[in-house]
PDB file of C-alpha atoms in Angstrom:
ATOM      1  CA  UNK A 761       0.000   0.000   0.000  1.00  0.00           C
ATOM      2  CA  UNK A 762       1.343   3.751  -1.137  1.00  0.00           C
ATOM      3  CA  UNK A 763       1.662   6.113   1.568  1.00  0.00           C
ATOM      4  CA  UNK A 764       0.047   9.031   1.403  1.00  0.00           C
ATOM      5  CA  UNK A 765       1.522  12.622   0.855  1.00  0.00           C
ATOM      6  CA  UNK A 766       0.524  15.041   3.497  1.00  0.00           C
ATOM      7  CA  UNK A 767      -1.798  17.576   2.235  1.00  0.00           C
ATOM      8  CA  UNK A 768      -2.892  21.063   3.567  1.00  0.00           C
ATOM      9  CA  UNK A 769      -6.339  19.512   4.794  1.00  0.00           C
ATOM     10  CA  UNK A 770      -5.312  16.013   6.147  1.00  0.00           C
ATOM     11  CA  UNK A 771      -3.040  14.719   8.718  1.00  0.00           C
ATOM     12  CA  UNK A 772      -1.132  11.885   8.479  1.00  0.00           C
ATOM     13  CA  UNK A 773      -2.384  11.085  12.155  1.00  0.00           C
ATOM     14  CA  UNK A 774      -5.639  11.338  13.963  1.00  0.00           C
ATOM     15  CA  UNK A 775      -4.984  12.588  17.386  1.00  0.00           C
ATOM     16  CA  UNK A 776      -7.192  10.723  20.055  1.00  0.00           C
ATOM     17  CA  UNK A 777      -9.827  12.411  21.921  1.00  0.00           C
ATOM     18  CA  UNK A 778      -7.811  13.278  25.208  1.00  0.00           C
ATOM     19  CA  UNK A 779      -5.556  15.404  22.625  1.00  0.00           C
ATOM     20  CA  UNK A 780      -8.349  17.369  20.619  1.00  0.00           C
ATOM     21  CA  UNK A 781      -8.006  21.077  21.825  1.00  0.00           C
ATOM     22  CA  UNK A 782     -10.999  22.732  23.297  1.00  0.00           C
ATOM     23  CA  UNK A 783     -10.640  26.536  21.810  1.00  0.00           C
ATOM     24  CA  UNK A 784     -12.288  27.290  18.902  1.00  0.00           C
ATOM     25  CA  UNK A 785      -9.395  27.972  16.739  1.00  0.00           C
ATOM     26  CA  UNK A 786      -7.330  24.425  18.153  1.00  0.00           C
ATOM     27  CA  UNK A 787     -10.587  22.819  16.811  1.00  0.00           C
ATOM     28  CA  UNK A 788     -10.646  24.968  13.559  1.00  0.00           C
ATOM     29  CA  UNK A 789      -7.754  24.132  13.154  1.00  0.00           C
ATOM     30  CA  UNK A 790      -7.928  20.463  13.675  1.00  0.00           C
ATOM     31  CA  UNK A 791     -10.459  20.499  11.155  1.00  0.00           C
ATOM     32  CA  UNK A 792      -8.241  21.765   8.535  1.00  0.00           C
ATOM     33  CA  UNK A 793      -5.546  19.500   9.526  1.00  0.00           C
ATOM     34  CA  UNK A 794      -7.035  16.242   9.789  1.00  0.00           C
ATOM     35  CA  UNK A 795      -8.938  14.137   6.747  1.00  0.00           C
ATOM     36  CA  UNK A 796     -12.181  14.482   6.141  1.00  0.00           C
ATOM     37  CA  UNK A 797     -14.288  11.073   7.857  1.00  0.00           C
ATOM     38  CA  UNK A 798     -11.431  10.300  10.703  1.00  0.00           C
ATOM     39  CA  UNK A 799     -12.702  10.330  14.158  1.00  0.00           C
ATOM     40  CA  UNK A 800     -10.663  13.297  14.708  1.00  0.00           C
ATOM     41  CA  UNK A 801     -12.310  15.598  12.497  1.00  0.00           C
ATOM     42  CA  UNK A 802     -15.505  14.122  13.564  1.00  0.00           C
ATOM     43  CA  UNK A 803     -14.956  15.073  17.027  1.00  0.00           C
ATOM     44  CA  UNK A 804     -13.774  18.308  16.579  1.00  0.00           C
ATOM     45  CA  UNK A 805     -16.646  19.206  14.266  1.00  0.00           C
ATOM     46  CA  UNK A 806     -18.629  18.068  17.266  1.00  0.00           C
ATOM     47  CA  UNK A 807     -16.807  20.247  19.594  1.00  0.00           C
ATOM     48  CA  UNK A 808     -16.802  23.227  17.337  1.00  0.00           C
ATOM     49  CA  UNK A 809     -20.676  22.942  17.056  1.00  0.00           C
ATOM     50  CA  UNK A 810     -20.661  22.644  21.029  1.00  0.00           C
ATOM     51  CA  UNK A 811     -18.680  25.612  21.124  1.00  0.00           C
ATOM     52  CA  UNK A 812     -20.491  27.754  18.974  1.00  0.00           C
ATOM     53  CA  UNK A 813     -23.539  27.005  20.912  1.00  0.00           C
ATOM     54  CA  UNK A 814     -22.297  27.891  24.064  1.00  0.00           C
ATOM     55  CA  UNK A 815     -21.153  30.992  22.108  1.00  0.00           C
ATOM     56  CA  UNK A 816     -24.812  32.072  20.804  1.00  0.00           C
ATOM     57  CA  UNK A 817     -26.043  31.429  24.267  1.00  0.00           C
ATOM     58  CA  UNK A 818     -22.705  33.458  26.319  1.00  0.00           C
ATOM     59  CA  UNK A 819     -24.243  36.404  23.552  1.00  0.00           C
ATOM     60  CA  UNK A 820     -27.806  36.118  23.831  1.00  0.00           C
ATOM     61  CA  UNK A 821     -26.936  36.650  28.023  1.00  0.00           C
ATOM     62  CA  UNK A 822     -24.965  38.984  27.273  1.00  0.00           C
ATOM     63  CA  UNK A 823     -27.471  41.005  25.331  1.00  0.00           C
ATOM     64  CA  UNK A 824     -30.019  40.457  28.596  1.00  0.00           C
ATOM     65  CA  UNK A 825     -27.723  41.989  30.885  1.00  0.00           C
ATOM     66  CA  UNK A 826     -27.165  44.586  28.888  1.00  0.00           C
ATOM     67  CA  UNK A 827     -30.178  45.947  28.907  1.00  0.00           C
ATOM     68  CA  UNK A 828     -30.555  45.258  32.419  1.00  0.00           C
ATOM     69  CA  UNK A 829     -27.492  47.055  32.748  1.00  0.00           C
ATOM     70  CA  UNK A 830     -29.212  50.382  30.573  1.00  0.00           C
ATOM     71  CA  UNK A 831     -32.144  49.831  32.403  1.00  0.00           C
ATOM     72  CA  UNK A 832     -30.389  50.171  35.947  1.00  0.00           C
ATOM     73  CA  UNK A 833     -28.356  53.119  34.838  1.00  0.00           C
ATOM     74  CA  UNK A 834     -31.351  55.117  33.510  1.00  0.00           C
ATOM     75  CA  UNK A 835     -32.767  54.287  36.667  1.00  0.00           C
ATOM     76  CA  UNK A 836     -30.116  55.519  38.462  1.00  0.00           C
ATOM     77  CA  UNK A 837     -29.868  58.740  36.417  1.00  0.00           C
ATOM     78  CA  UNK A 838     -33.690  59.318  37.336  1.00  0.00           C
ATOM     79  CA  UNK A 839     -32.847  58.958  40.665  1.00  0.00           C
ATOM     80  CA  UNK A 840     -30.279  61.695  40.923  1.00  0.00           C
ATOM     81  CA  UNK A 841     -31.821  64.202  38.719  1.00  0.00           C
ATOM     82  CA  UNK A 842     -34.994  63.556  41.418  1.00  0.00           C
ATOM     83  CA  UNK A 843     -32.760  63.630  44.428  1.00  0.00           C
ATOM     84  CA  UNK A 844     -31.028  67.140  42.823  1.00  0.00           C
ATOM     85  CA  UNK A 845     -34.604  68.469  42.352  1.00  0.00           C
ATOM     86  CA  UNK A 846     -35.742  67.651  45.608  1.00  0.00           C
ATOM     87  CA  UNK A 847     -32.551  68.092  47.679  1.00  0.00           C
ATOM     88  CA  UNK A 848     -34.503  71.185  49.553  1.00  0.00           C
ATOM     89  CA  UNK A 849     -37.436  69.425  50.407  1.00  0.00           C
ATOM     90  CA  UNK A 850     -35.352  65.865  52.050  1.00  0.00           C
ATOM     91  CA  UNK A 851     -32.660  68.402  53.398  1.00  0.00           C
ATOM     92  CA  UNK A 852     -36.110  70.331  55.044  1.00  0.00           C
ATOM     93  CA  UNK A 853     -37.586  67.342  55.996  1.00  0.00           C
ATOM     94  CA  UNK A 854     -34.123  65.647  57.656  1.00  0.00           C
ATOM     95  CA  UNK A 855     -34.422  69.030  59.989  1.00  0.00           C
ATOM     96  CA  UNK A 856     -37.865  68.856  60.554  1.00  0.00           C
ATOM     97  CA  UNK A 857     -37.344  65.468  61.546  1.00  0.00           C
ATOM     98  CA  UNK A 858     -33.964  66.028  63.898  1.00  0.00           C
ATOM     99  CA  UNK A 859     -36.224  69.162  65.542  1.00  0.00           C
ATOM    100  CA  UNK A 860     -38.959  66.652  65.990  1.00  0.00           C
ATOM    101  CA  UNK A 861     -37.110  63.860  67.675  1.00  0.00           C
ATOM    102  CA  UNK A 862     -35.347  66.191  70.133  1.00  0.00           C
ATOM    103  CA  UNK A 863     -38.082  68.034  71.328  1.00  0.00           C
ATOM    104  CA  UNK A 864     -39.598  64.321  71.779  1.00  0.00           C
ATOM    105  CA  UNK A 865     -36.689  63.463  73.501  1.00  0.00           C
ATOM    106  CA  UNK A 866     -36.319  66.443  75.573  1.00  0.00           C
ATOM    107  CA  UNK A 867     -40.229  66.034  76.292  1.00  0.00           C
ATOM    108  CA  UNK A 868     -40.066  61.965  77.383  1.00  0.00           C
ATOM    109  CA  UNK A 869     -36.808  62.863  79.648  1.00  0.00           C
ATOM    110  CA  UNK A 870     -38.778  65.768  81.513  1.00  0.00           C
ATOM    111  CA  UNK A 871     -41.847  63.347  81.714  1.00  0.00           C
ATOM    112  CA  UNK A 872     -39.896  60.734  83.617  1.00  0.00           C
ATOM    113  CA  UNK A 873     -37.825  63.318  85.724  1.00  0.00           C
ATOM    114  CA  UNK A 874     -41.229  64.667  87.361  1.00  0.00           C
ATOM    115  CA  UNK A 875     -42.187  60.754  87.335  1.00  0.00           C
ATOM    116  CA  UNK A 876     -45.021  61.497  85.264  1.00  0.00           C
ATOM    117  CA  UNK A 877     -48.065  58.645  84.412  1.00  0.00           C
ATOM    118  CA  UNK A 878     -46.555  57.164  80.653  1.00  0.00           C
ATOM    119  CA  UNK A 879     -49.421  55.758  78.730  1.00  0.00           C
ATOM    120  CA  UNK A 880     -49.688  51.758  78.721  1.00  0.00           C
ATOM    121  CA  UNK A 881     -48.171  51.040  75.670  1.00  0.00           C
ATOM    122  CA  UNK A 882     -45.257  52.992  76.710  1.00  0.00           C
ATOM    123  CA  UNK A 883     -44.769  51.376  80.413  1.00  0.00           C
ATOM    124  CA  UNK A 884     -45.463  47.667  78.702  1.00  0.00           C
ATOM    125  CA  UNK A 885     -42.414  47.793  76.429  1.00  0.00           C
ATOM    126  CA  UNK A 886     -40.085  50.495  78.096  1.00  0.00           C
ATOM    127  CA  UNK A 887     -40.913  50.139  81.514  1.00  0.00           C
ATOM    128  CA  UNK A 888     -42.016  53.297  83.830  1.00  0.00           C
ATOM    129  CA  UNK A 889     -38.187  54.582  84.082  1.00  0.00           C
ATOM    130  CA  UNK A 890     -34.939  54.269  82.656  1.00  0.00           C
ATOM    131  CA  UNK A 891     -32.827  50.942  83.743  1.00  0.00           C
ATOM    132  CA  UNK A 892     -29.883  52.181  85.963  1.00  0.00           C
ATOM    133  CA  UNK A 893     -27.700  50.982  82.745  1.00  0.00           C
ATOM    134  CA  UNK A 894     -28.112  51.720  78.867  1.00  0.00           C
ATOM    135  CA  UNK A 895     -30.424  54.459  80.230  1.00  0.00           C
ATOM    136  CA  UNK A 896     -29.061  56.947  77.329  1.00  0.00           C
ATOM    137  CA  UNK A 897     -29.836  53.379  74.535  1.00  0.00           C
ATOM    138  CA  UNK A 898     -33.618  53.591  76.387  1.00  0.00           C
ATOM    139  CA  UNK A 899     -33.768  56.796  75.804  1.00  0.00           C
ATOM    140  CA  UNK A 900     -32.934  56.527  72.207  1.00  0.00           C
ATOM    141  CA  UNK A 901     -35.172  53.837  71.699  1.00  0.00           C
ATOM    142  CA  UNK A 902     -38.464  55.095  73.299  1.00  0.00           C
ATOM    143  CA  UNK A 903     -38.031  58.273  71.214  1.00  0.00           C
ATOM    144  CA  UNK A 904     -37.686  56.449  68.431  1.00  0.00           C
ATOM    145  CA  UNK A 905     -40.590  54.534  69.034  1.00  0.00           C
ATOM    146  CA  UNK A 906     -42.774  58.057  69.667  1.00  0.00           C
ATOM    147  CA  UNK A 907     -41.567  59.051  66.911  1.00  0.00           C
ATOM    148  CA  UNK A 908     -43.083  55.897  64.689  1.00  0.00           C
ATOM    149  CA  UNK A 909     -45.835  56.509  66.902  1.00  0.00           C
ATOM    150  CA  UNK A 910     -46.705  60.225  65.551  1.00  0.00           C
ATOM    151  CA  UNK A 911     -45.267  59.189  62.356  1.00  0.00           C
ATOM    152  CA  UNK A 912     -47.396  56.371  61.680  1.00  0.00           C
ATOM    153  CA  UNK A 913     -50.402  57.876  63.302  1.00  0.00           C
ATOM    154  CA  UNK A 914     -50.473  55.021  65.755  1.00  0.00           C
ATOM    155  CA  UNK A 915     -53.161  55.333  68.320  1.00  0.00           C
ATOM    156  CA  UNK A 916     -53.303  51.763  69.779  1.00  0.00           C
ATOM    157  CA  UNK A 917     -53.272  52.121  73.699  1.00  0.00           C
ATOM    158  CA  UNK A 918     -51.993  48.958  74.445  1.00  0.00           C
ATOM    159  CA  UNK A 919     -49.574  47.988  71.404  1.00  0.00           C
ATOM    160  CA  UNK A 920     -47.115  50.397  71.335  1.00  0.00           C
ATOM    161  CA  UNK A 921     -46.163  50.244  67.659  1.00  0.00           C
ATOM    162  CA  UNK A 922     -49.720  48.972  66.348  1.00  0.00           C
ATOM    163  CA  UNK A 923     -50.353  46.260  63.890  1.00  0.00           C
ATOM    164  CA  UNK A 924     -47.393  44.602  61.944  1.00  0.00           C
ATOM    165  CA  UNK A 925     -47.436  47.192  58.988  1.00  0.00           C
ATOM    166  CA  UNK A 926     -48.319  44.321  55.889  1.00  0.00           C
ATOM    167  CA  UNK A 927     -48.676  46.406  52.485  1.00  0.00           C
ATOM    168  CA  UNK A 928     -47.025  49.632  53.337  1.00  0.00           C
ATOM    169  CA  UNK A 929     -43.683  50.631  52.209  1.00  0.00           C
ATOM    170  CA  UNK A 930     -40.369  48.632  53.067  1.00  0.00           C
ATOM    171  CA  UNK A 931     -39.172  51.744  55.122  1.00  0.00           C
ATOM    172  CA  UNK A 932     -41.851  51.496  57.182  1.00  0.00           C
ATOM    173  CA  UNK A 933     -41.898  47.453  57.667  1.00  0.00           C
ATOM    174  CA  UNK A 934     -38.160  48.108  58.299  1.00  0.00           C
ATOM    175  CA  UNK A 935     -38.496  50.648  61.077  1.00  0.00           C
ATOM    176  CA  UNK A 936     -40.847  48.418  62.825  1.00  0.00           C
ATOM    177  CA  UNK A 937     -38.836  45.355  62.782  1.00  0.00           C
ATOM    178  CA  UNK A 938     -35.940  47.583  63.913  1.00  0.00           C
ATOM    179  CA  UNK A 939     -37.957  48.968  66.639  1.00  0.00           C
ATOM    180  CA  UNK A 940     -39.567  45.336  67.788  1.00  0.00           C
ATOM    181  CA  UNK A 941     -35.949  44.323  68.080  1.00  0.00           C
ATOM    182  CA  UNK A 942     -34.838  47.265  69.811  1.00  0.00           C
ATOM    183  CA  UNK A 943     -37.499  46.697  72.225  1.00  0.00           C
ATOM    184  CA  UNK A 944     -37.117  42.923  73.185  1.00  0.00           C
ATOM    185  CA  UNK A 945     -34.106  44.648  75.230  1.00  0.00           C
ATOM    186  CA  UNK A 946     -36.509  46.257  77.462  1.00  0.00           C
TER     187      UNK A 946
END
């Protein structure tokens, strides 16, 4: 039997599987290499086809998150032009609401130096008077809690926070869970 001459397409081996490359252009070029029917070329059309897949599918992902990516970012730009428009109005409200607490504050603090009667919601979380310790963390947390209170327009007499807030916004929900967990302390 002649032996054949090497050509530009065909290989006067077939590599086995365990040597096939993986990258696209090891395969492409194993394809050009080897002759056409061996088990070589065979498998690296297979792989190439694998690959390519993979490749439409890496794209089509990539596509999706980019226009999750747009998405987000013309969020985000909404969100500060928004903020810049309404910067006066938060900034207001953020001293409205730092006035608010500390004449609260000031308020509850004169209430329990005169020993005053707190209402039964207050007394049957926070106690009548500050503990001997953490009395400035009690004091932070049953302001914060009258503040929820006016806030929220909360006029339960017995649960000091109300109802579990259930369809409301997540700033609320999250101030309450805050405030139930400040309050096991007591």
């Amino acid at each position: 039997m002649a032996a054949q001459r090497p050509t530009p397409w065909s290989s006067s081996s077939d590599a086995s599987p365990e040597a096939a490359p993986v990258s696209g252009g090891a395969t492409t070029g194993t394809l050009l290499a080897t002759r056409y029917g061996s088990r070589s070329r065979a498998e690296a059309a297979d792989k190439l086809g694998q690959a390519l897949v993979g490749e439409r599918g890496l794209r089509q992902g990539l596509d999706r998150q980019s226009r999750l990516a747009e998405e987000a970012e013309s969020a985000l730009a909404a969100d500060a032009t928004t903020r810049a428009e309404k910067q006066s109005v938060i900034a207001a409200g953020a001293k409205a609401e730092q006035r608010l607490t500390l004449g609260l504050r000031s308020r509850l603090a004169d209430a329990v130096r005169e020993r005053a009667l707190l209402p039964a919601w207050f007394v049957t979380v926070l106690g009548s008077a500050p503990p001997a310790r953490s009395t400035q963390k009690w004091l932070e947390t049953a302001t914060e809690v009258l503040l929820y209170r006016l806030t929220y327009d909360i006029t339960d007499q017995v649960v000091a926070l109300g109802e579990k807030p259930s369809d409301t916004t997540q700033r609320r929900r999250a101030w309450y869970e805050q405030l139930r967990k400040d309050l096991q302390r007591w």
